[in-house]
Amino acid sequence: MKHSDLPVIELQQPEVFMSKIDKELVINEIAKVYKLFVRFYFKERDPDSLKKLFSENISNIGSASDELATGLADVMDIFYRDRDQCPDEINYKESNFSITAINSHSGLAICEYDLYTIIDKMPIAMPGYRISMIVGKSNGKWLINHLHFSKGEEELQEGESFPLKEIEKRNKILEQIVQDRTKDLSNLNEELKQANKNILEIKQRFESVFENVNDGIMVADWTNKSFYMLNNKMCDLLGYSKNELLNLWIDDILPKEYYKESIEKLQKQYAGKTIIAEELPFLTKNNEIKYFDVNSKTVTINDKQYFVSLLRDITEKRATMELHKEMEISRKASETKDLFLANISHEIRTPVTGIIGMTEVLKRSELNNEQYEYLEIIKESSNVLLDIINDLLDISKIEAGKLVLREEAFTLHELLWNIKTLFEGRACRKSLDLKLSYSTNIQDKIIADKTRIEQILMNLLTNAIKYTEEGSVEISVSALSNNIYNSEIKIEVKDTGIGISDEDKPKLFKKFEQLDQSYTRKTGGSGLGLYICKELTKLLGGKIDVESTPDVGSNFWFTFKVKKAYTEEAELQQADLNIDNVDLGFNVLIVDDKEVNIQVIKLMLESAGCNVDIATDGKEAIAAYKPDFHQIIFMDIMMPVMDGVTSMLKIKEKYKNAPPIVALTANAMEGDAQTYMSKGFSDYMPKPANRAGLVNMMLKWVK
């Protein structure tokens, strides 16, 4: 505030007593003294400089019982004590500032303050301060003759310039909070160790079921005419080794005389037109015909379709008089297999909900190095387990039709930085330097299939870090073409890894091709990643290739075409994604019979600012629901006492203005979403649910 702008309070006195020029002079001089006082007291905390502003006969009145002083020495004792108790700068906000010209050689300055500072490492706010000072001219100098400090609502004890006892009390409270939090983290650390053991157990359980079931299991990619997975029983039934059978196709193991009829039956199952088992002949390695009851489902994994078939050998039974009876049994067994797949998916998804959810909650808290390492192990193990579930058992992802791109407006630079941040931990563990270079001629706000671009780049980064033992990995982004409406963008992933020979390069983008089997066994991989990347780049209107030198490194690159986004589109999309720090304040009822699910979902909702109530079965949910209070209900389906569907219907029957009720369930079979919504649920979410999904669901339904 300039001193010329300061408000002036004029005393009622004759004009001849003080001219307008005298008033202006007094105001200017007092303003100078006031500014120096504010600087030395609030900013610099310098009592020695303040002393030069005080007259020898200065008096001081403060809020504490011992802050009444007269004379320069006594007043300075108070200000030295003030500085010692709070050596840090005091931030302030002024209000109601005024200067009153009393006469030609004195005046009054008054101002109110809201203060903020740090005392004993504790932030403290001090609103409602008021400072009044009388400034006079003596022997040609303008000095402060009187100060009155009114320290707002603070109750100061003797010897205090600031509320030190209150600060000490707050510090003790904070120390107790830290101790409690440390104990909580220690307990959570033990839970994380146990969760990691659970993941390994679930993975082993799945592998045991897949490899030891008495029926053959065949996972086929009809689009690319290849087998994705085969269990040991399938290979034994046909007499092939696993590698031999993986390199064949259905055409190679169907008898020619039955080929047309067999293919038609398989295609009907593939299209979902037949739900019962079909009897089909297959050729063994020795050209013998075996008959199987075949029951199949189409599974969509990452928008790519696979054909999962369970085959029961009925060769011997077919030759008996009880063939018809055995076929009926086989058909019933096929229905049981469908239920078996659904139950496995449900039982695995339930603990995975707790594992992934708790990992997401923990990421939002402070972690030490050991806890962060455990978190990374859980995160990586959970991702592996989810890949297995999605590949074979997650029938909930079944969709008919071809892969369709889902275009959206987003910021390319943010996408790249997010992916770089995601992979920095992996690179750091191998002491690799992960870099990102970004050309300035790129349109940052674009419209394209963000998910597919992320999928390709993350696959290339995974391989680059996996096959690089020292040096660096760099993401480089540039624009190949740029016009007012469209652009073609090129992303390169350069590494200093093992490199690829010229003769091996043609194998890179083929199905199930892995160049160095010994290295692959060490690092893992299915041999499908680069093939999927190639197909995705085609859909994105681009291409993918590699430049590489053995023992020097590789440069994998891909291109894709995008449309430029209008500013408002990109900003809208950006706003939709910014949910990390939302504070919704919604009143939510969770209904689930699993304690782990309740704890994880409750923590995620509370982190979004929601008030959460709990019910552990459908009957309890009816009693727990509060009309005109709960704004949304997340309801599990399979629960004891009363299931979720019955509970939902009773709530809607009893309360005409019931809130949205969302089915949150590990039942993720084909058509489950439509089934539950047709029964009356407002919406459907499969487990495991994450925080972003829960927040978006609430934003969608709660007005």
XYZ file of C-alpha atoms in Angstrom, residues 166-689:
524
model
C -0.527 -24.015 23.485
C 2.136 -24.807 20.892
C 3.777 -27.284 23.269
C 0.382 -28.942 23.760
C -0.136 -29.214 20.004
C 3.355 -30.702 19.561
C 2.557 -33.421 22.080
C -0.654 -34.211 20.237
C 1.282 -34.383 16.939
C 3.901 -36.680 18.477
C 1.145 -39.026 19.619
C -0.367 -39.012 16.131
C 3.027 -39.898 14.631
C 3.458 -42.743 17.118
C -0.011 -44.080 16.319
C 0.639 -43.809 12.577
C 3.968 -45.622 12.916
C 2.206 -48.433 14.734
C -0.480 -48.580 12.032
C 2.154 -48.752 9.298
C 3.955 -51.529 11.124
C 0.723 -53.521 11.298
C 0.056 -52.806 7.636
C 3.569 -53.976 6.807
C 2.743 -57.369 8.285
C -0.510 -57.445 6.331
C 1.399 -56.735 3.119
C 3.733 -59.648 3.773
C 0.752 -61.924 4.264
C -0.935 -60.544 1.138
C 2.147 -61.377 -0.919
C 2.012 -64.950 0.356
C -1.677 -65.071 -0.584
C -0.892 -63.974 -4.142
C 1.652 -66.746 -4.579
C -0.798 -69.265 -3.176
C -3.583 -68.132 -5.545
C -1.241 -68.301 -8.545
C -0.134 -71.809 -7.597
C -3.755 -72.829 -7.072
C -4.720 -71.625 -10.548
C -1.764 -73.329 -12.219
C -2.587 -76.534 -10.368
C -6.221 -76.437 -11.528
C -5.301 -75.596 -15.135
C -2.649 -78.280 -15.491
C -4.252 -81.076 -13.439
C -7.902 -80.936 -14.525
C -9.009 -84.218 -16.132
C -10.226 -82.500 -19.312
C -8.214 -80.883 -22.057
C -8.197 -77.065 -22.113
C -7.472 -75.266 -25.354
C -7.253 -71.460 -25.722
C -7.282 -70.452 -29.388
C -6.941 -67.168 -31.262
C -9.236 -67.629 -34.264
C -8.357 -64.293 -35.783
C -4.697 -65.248 -36.103
C -5.289 -69.012 -36.301
C -3.046 -70.018 -33.435
C -3.234 -71.684 -30.028
C -2.551 -69.315 -27.163
C -2.474 -71.882 -24.323
C -2.857 -75.653 -23.954
C -2.819 -77.706 -20.769
C -0.877 -80.927 -20.334
C -4.031 -83.058 -20.544
C -4.858 -81.659 -24.000
C -1.391 -82.611 -25.265
C -1.600 -86.076 -23.708
C -4.993 -86.759 -25.303
C -3.694 -86.009 -28.800
C -0.186 -87.428 -28.320
C 1.765 -84.225 -29.001
C 4.311 -82.342 -26.964
C 3.189 -78.857 -25.962
C 5.570 -77.142 -28.384
C 4.436 -79.355 -31.256
C 0.745 -78.666 -30.632
C 1.280 -74.928 -30.175
C 2.723 -74.773 -33.687
C -0.367 -76.428 -35.221
C -3.906 -75.112 -35.804
C -7.417 -76.581 -35.650
C -7.228 -77.325 -39.379
C -4.307 -79.685 -38.679
C -6.116 -81.767 -36.024
C -9.605 -82.141 -37.553
C -10.213 -85.189 -39.806
C -10.743 -84.039 -43.395
C -13.921 -86.107 -43.815
C -15.510 -84.343 -40.828
C -13.860 -80.969 -41.322
C -16.789 -78.922 -42.676
C -19.317 -80.177 -40.094
C -16.831 -79.778 -37.228
C -15.873 -76.234 -38.217
C -19.560 -75.206 -38.398
C -20.174 -76.518 -34.878
C -17.099 -74.757 -33.530
C -18.067 -71.487 -35.216
C -21.553 -71.660 -33.673
C -19.981 -72.017 -30.251
C -17.532 -69.262 -31.160
C -20.446 -66.947 -32.019
C -22.345 -67.882 -28.843
C -25.194 -69.568 -30.762
C -24.682 -72.947 -29.062
C -24.398 -73.309 -25.297
C -24.374 -77.125 -25.025
C -21.432 -79.447 -25.636
C -20.848 -80.619 -29.190
C -19.391 -83.994 -30.125
C -16.349 -83.472 -32.352
C -13.648 -85.790 -33.779
C -9.938 -84.884 -33.538
C -6.846 -86.452 -35.101
C -4.044 -87.617 -32.828
C -0.373 -87.423 -33.764
C -0.662 -91.075 -34.913
C -3.612 -90.161 -37.221
C -6.107 -91.923 -34.958
C -9.565 -90.355 -34.488
C -10.669 -89.543 -30.966
C -14.081 -88.112 -30.078
C -14.585 -85.303 -27.597
C -17.410 -83.422 -26.010
C -16.388 -79.830 -26.658
C -17.767 -76.886 -24.678
C -16.471 -73.443 -25.617
C -16.757 -69.796 -24.733
C -15.467 -66.663 -26.430
C -13.293 -64.597 -24.096
C -12.195 -61.010 -24.791
C -8.828 -60.062 -23.296
C -7.661 -56.484 -23.898
C -10.214 -56.237 -26.717
C -8.759 -59.322 -28.402
C -10.931 -62.426 -28.736
C -9.853 -65.941 -27.688
C -11.741 -69.223 -27.938
C -11.601 -71.199 -24.668
C -12.585 -74.860 -25.095
C -12.896 -77.690 -22.586
C -12.609 -81.127 -24.211
C -13.688 -84.383 -22.570
C -12.551 -87.601 -24.232
C -15.625 -89.748 -25.063
C -13.934 -92.142 -27.478
C -14.420 -95.262 -25.403
C -17.872 -94.286 -24.144
C -19.015 -93.617 -27.687
C -18.351 -97.244 -28.563
C -20.682 -98.601 -25.901
C -24.436 -99.147 -25.783
C -24.750 -96.407 -23.177
C -23.615 -93.709 -25.613
C -26.820 -91.685 -25.352
C -26.763 -91.742 -21.551
C -23.106 -90.726 -21.451
C -23.740 -87.848 -23.874
C -26.424 -86.499 -21.549
C -23.996 -86.743 -18.649
C -21.363 -84.943 -20.705
C -23.753 -82.133 -21.526
C -24.561 -81.690 -17.831
C -20.872 -81.813 -17.060
C -20.337 -79.053 -19.613
C -22.824 -76.875 -17.777
C -20.950 -77.650 -14.571
C -17.727 -76.561 -16.277
C -19.308 -73.200 -17.062
C -20.177 -72.800 -13.398
C -16.688 -73.992 -12.471
C -15.111 -71.259 -14.603
C -17.441 -68.654 -13.125
C -16.733 -69.771 -9.554
C -12.964 -69.752 -10.076
C -13.192 -66.238 -11.500
C -15.319 -65.143 -8.510
C -13.121 -66.787 -5.871
C -9.889 -65.356 -7.315
C -11.302 -61.875 -7.842
C -12.452 -61.613 -4.214
C -8.952 -61.721 -2.616
C -7.486 -59.789 -5.547
C -9.939 -56.981 -4.716
C -8.385 -56.721 -1.269
C -4.811 -56.988 -2.504
C -5.060 -54.419 -5.286
C -7.308 -52.106 -3.296
C -5.016 -52.121 -0.255
C -2.038 -51.494 -2.541
C -3.819 -48.463 -4.019
C -4.692 -47.141 -0.553
C -1.152 -47.665 0.707
C 0.313 -45.743 -2.248
C -1.451 -42.661 -0.900
C 0.387 -42.868 2.435
C 3.968 -42.286 3.531
C 6.169 -45.377 3.167
C 9.706 -46.254 4.172
C 12.030 -48.044 1.733
C 11.234 -51.542 3.002
C 7.493 -50.961 2.791
C 7.850 -49.480 -0.688
C 9.778 -52.589 -1.791
C 7.007 -54.848 -0.452
C 4.451 -52.683 -2.243
C 6.296 -53.073 -5.538
C 6.391 -56.867 -5.090
C 2.656 -56.954 -4.434
C 1.969 -54.627 -7.346
C 3.982 -56.731 -9.804
C 2.595 -60.026 -8.502
C -0.968 -58.685 -8.671
C -0.454 -57.598 -12.263
C 0.838 -61.067 -13.197
C -2.120 -62.698 -11.482
C -4.601 -60.363 -13.183
C -3.029 -61.176 -16.557
C -3.601 -64.878 -15.914
C -7.180 -64.294 -14.772
C -7.958 -62.086 -17.758
C -6.342 -64.559 -20.164
C -8.348 -67.615 -19.117
C -10.970 -67.114 -16.412
C -12.271 -63.573 -16.662
C -15.301 -64.392 -18.778
C -16.770 -61.025 -17.750
C -14.769 -59.370 -20.527
C -16.531 -61.263 -23.334
C -17.648 -58.964 -26.120
C -18.844 -59.747 -29.600
C -17.427 -58.146 -32.719
C -14.090 -56.712 -33.781
C -11.759 -54.511 -31.804
C -12.988 -50.916 -32.052
C -10.827 -47.906 -31.234
C -12.198 -45.615 -28.518
C -11.051 -42.108 -29.329
C -10.884 -39.428 -26.651
C -9.302 -36.014 -26.148
C -6.201 -35.994 -23.948
C -2.829 -34.322 -23.391
C -0.011 -36.338 -24.979
C 2.731 -34.781 -22.852
C 0.935 -35.737 -19.641
C 0.397 -39.311 -20.877
C 4.136 -39.643 -21.595
C 5.190 -38.237 -18.224
C 2.748 -40.516 -16.403
C 4.179 -43.583 -18.164
C 7.755 -42.423 -17.499
C 6.917 -41.991 -13.820
C 5.330 -45.457 -13.749
C 8.518 -47.093 -15.096
C 11.074 -45.047 -13.144
C 11.026 -47.544 -10.277
C 11.872 -50.473 -12.572
C 14.663 -48.505 -14.242
C 16.053 -47.378 -10.894
C 16.224 -50.949 -9.586
C 18.543 -51.776 -12.517
C 20.449 -48.440 -12.194
C 19.246 -47.387 -15.657
C 18.788 -43.769 -16.704
C 15.200 -43.312 -18.000
C 14.859 -40.223 -20.212
C 12.063 -38.448 -22.102
C 12.643 -36.026 -24.999
C 9.682 -34.210 -26.529
C 9.746 -32.220 -29.779
C 8.318 -28.711 -29.573
C 6.443 -29.005 -32.885
C 3.958 -31.593 -31.535
C 0.297 -30.760 -31.036
C -0.045 -31.556 -27.310
C -3.843 -31.785 -27.098
C -4.978 -34.591 -29.425
C -7.822 -37.008 -30.097
C -6.868 -40.696 -30.400
C -7.220 -44.036 -28.599
C -5.231 -43.183 -25.474
C -5.457 -46.701 -24.033
C -3.940 -48.353 -27.132
C -1.099 -45.804 -27.321
C -0.339 -46.451 -23.648
C -0.463 -50.218 -24.235
C 2.073 -50.105 -27.082
C 4.480 -47.729 -25.324
C 4.338 -49.643 -22.036
C 5.060 -52.915 -23.864
C 8.112 -51.413 -25.598
C 9.360 -49.865 -22.329
C 8.911 -53.158 -20.492
C 11.046 -54.954 -23.089
C 13.667 -52.180 -23.174
C 14.197 -52.252 -19.400
C 13.977 -56.048 -19.305
C 16.771 -56.528 -21.880
C 19.035 -53.659 -20.758
C 21.479 -54.323 -17.921
C 23.348 -51.003 -17.918
C 23.160 -47.609 -19.580
C 19.887 -45.907 -20.394
C 16.431 -46.116 -21.920
C 15.066 -43.053 -23.721
C 11.557 -42.173 -24.932
C 11.726 -39.786 -27.894
C 8.628 -38.156 -29.412
C 8.383 -36.211 -32.685
C 5.831 -35.236 -35.338
C 6.202 -36.724 -38.836
C 3.435 -34.557 -40.298
C 1.416 -31.675 -38.967
C -1.504 -29.774 -40.439
C -4.416 -27.781 -39.104
C -6.593 -30.855 -38.475
C -4.392 -33.978 -38.204
C -0.906 -35.095 -37.210
C 1.204 -38.222 -37.478
C 3.306 -38.807 -34.375
C 6.347 -41.018 -33.926
C 7.424 -42.439 -30.564
C 10.807 -44.127 -30.215
C 12.107 -46.259 -27.343
C 15.906 -46.415 -27.456
C 17.977 -48.641 -25.185
C 21.590 -49.710 -24.650
C 20.648 -53.342 -24.189
C 21.599 -56.664 -25.779
C 20.485 -55.669 -29.287
C 19.028 -57.851 -32.059
C 20.762 -59.456 -35.044
C 19.526 -58.853 -38.595
C 18.477 -62.487 -39.012
C 16.345 -62.334 -35.864
C 14.520 -59.091 -36.678
C 11.879 -60.719 -38.956
C 10.787 -62.949 -36.046
C 10.120 -60.051 -33.661
C 6.533 -59.241 -34.572
C 5.293 -62.811 -35.026
C 3.156 -64.761 -32.581
C 4.924 -66.695 -29.810
C 8.361 -65.793 -31.130
C 11.095 -65.285 -28.530
C 14.619 -64.801 -29.811
C 16.802 -65.817 -26.864
C 15.080 -68.666 -24.990
C 17.673 -68.707 -22.181
C 17.251 -64.968 -21.588
C 13.467 -65.251 -21.857
C 13.365 -67.932 -19.166
C 15.290 -65.531 -16.954
C 13.100 -62.487 -17.611
C 9.709 -64.037 -18.492
C 7.336 -63.315 -21.357
C 4.793 -65.011 -23.600
C 6.023 -63.901 -27.014
C 2.790 -62.112 -27.863
C 3.574 -58.537 -26.851
C 5.221 -57.234 -30.030
C 2.715 -59.036 -32.229
C -0.127 -57.279 -30.376
C 1.733 -53.963 -30.742
C 1.959 -54.495 -34.495
C -1.784 -55.131 -34.796
C -2.633 -52.096 -32.650
C -0.425 -49.743 -34.687
C -2.246 -50.869 -37.826
C -5.557 -49.933 -36.225
C -4.081 -46.570 -35.210
C -3.134 -45.865 -38.838
C 0.603 -46.281 -38.287
C 3.365 -48.876 -38.281
C 6.045 -50.311 -35.999
C 9.653 -51.356 -36.616
C 13.077 -51.642 -35.013
C 16.652 -50.573 -35.653
C 19.179 -52.562 -33.664
C 22.816 -53.584 -33.337
C 23.832 -56.579 -31.197
C 25.580 -55.624 -27.925
C 24.943 -51.917 -28.674
C 21.201 -51.440 -28.283
C 17.871 -51.123 -30.041
C 15.472 -48.415 -31.170
C 11.874 -49.651 -31.334
C 9.556 -47.050 -32.869
C 5.938 -46.777 -33.855
C 3.768 -44.159 -35.523
C 0.092 -43.302 -35.206
C -2.298 -40.738 -36.599
C -4.248 -38.322 -34.408
C -6.731 -35.519 -34.752
C -6.051 -32.198 -33.102
C -8.346 -31.446 -30.189
C -10.075 -28.158 -29.602
C -8.906 -26.534 -26.389
C -12.227 -26.978 -24.635
C -12.318 -30.694 -25.502
C -8.889 -31.345 -24.007
C -9.617 -29.234 -20.953
C -12.866 -31.090 -20.407
C -11.102 -34.425 -20.667
C -8.372 -33.227 -18.337
C -10.966 -32.095 -15.816
C -12.640 -35.490 -15.985
C -9.383 -37.225 -15.093
C -8.397 -34.954 -12.188
C -9.917 -36.994 -9.377
C -6.875 -37.649 -7.174
C -7.740 -34.955 -4.661
C -11.540 -34.849 -4.851
C -13.514 -34.214 -1.667
C -17.006 -35.417 -2.597
C -18.683 -35.375 0.800
C -21.167 -38.067 -0.329
C -22.943 -40.356 2.149
C -22.344 -43.940 0.986
C -23.611 -47.343 2.155
C -21.341 -50.360 1.416
C -22.934 -53.817 1.505
C -20.446 -56.745 1.399
C -19.896 -59.874 3.471
C -16.091 -59.921 3.056
C -14.189 -57.925 5.686
C -11.258 -57.319 3.324
C -13.534 -55.876 0.642
C -15.280 -53.648 3.171
C -12.017 -52.313 4.565
C -10.458 -51.601 1.163
C -13.538 -49.997 -0.430
C -14.173 -47.961 2.737
C -10.621 -46.609 2.705
C -10.835 -45.672 -0.991
C -14.180 -43.911 -0.524
C -12.999 -42.073 2.581
C -9.921 -40.891 0.690
C -12.383 -39.234 -1.711
C -14.059 -37.418 1.191
C -17.084 -39.710 1.543
C -18.938 -40.653 4.732
C -19.246 -44.455 4.751
C -21.677 -46.798 6.523
C -21.341 -50.603 6.449
C -23.703 -53.566 6.157
C -22.494 -57.189 5.916
C -25.520 -58.796 4.247
C -28.679 -57.844 2.381
C -30.938 -57.944 5.423
C -28.595 -55.750 7.411
C -28.479 -53.320 4.470
C -32.240 -52.742 4.690
C -31.899 -51.835 8.368
C -28.767 -49.723 7.827
C -30.158 -47.658 4.942
C -31.148 -44.123 6.010
C -33.683 -42.387 3.740
C -32.738 -38.864 2.646
C -29.184 -39.465 3.958
C -27.454 -42.157 1.905
C -26.862 -40.865 -1.620
C -25.601 -44.110 -3.224
C -25.359 -47.809 -2.275
C -22.629 -50.240 -3.462
C -24.179 -53.734 -3.139
C -22.427 -57.131 -3.362
C -24.507 -59.954 -4.902
C -23.490 -63.240 -3.241
C -23.999 -62.793 0.533
C -25.338 -64.910 3.421
C -28.737 -64.292 5.071
C -30.020 -62.246 2.099
C -28.449 -61.801 -1.355
C -27.875 -58.418 -2.993
C -30.650 -58.694 -5.614
C -33.327 -59.409 -2.984
C -32.051 -56.626 -0.742
C -32.044 -54.125 -3.616
C -35.623 -54.991 -4.581
C -36.861 -54.692 -0.975
C -35.190 -51.300 -0.514
C -36.751 -50.011 -3.741
C -40.133 -51.433 -2.755
C -40.030 -49.870 0.716
C -38.570 -46.485 -0.316
C -39.932 -44.915 -3.492
C -37.091 -42.367 -3.593
C -34.294 -44.869 -3.005
C -30.826 -43.714 -4.126
C -28.835 -45.330 -6.981
C -27.875 -48.910 -6.078
C -24.778 -50.208 -7.906
C -23.992 -53.926 -8.140
C -20.343 -54.231 -7.014
C -19.576 -57.921 -7.464
C -16.971 -60.507 -8.384
C -19.639 -62.122 -10.616
C -18.167 -61.089 -13.927
C -19.579 -63.596 -16.406
C -20.818 -62.726 -19.863
C -24.034 -60.724 -19.644
C -23.855 -60.184 -15.868
C -23.960 -56.398 -16.265
C -27.135 -56.542 -18.357
C -28.645 -59.188 -16.058
C -28.227 -57.196 -12.863
C -29.337 -53.893 -14.373
C -32.407 -55.594 -15.860
C -33.274 -56.781 -12.333
C -33.281 -53.208 -11.052
C -29.718 -52.176 -10.236
C -28.805 -48.666 -11.381
C -25.368 -49.736 -12.612
C -22.754 -52.493 -12.431
C -19.058 -52.632 -11.404
C -16.953 -55.817 -11.525
C -14.356 -56.489 -8.840
C -11.605 -55.660 -8.268
C -12.755 -52.031 -8.179
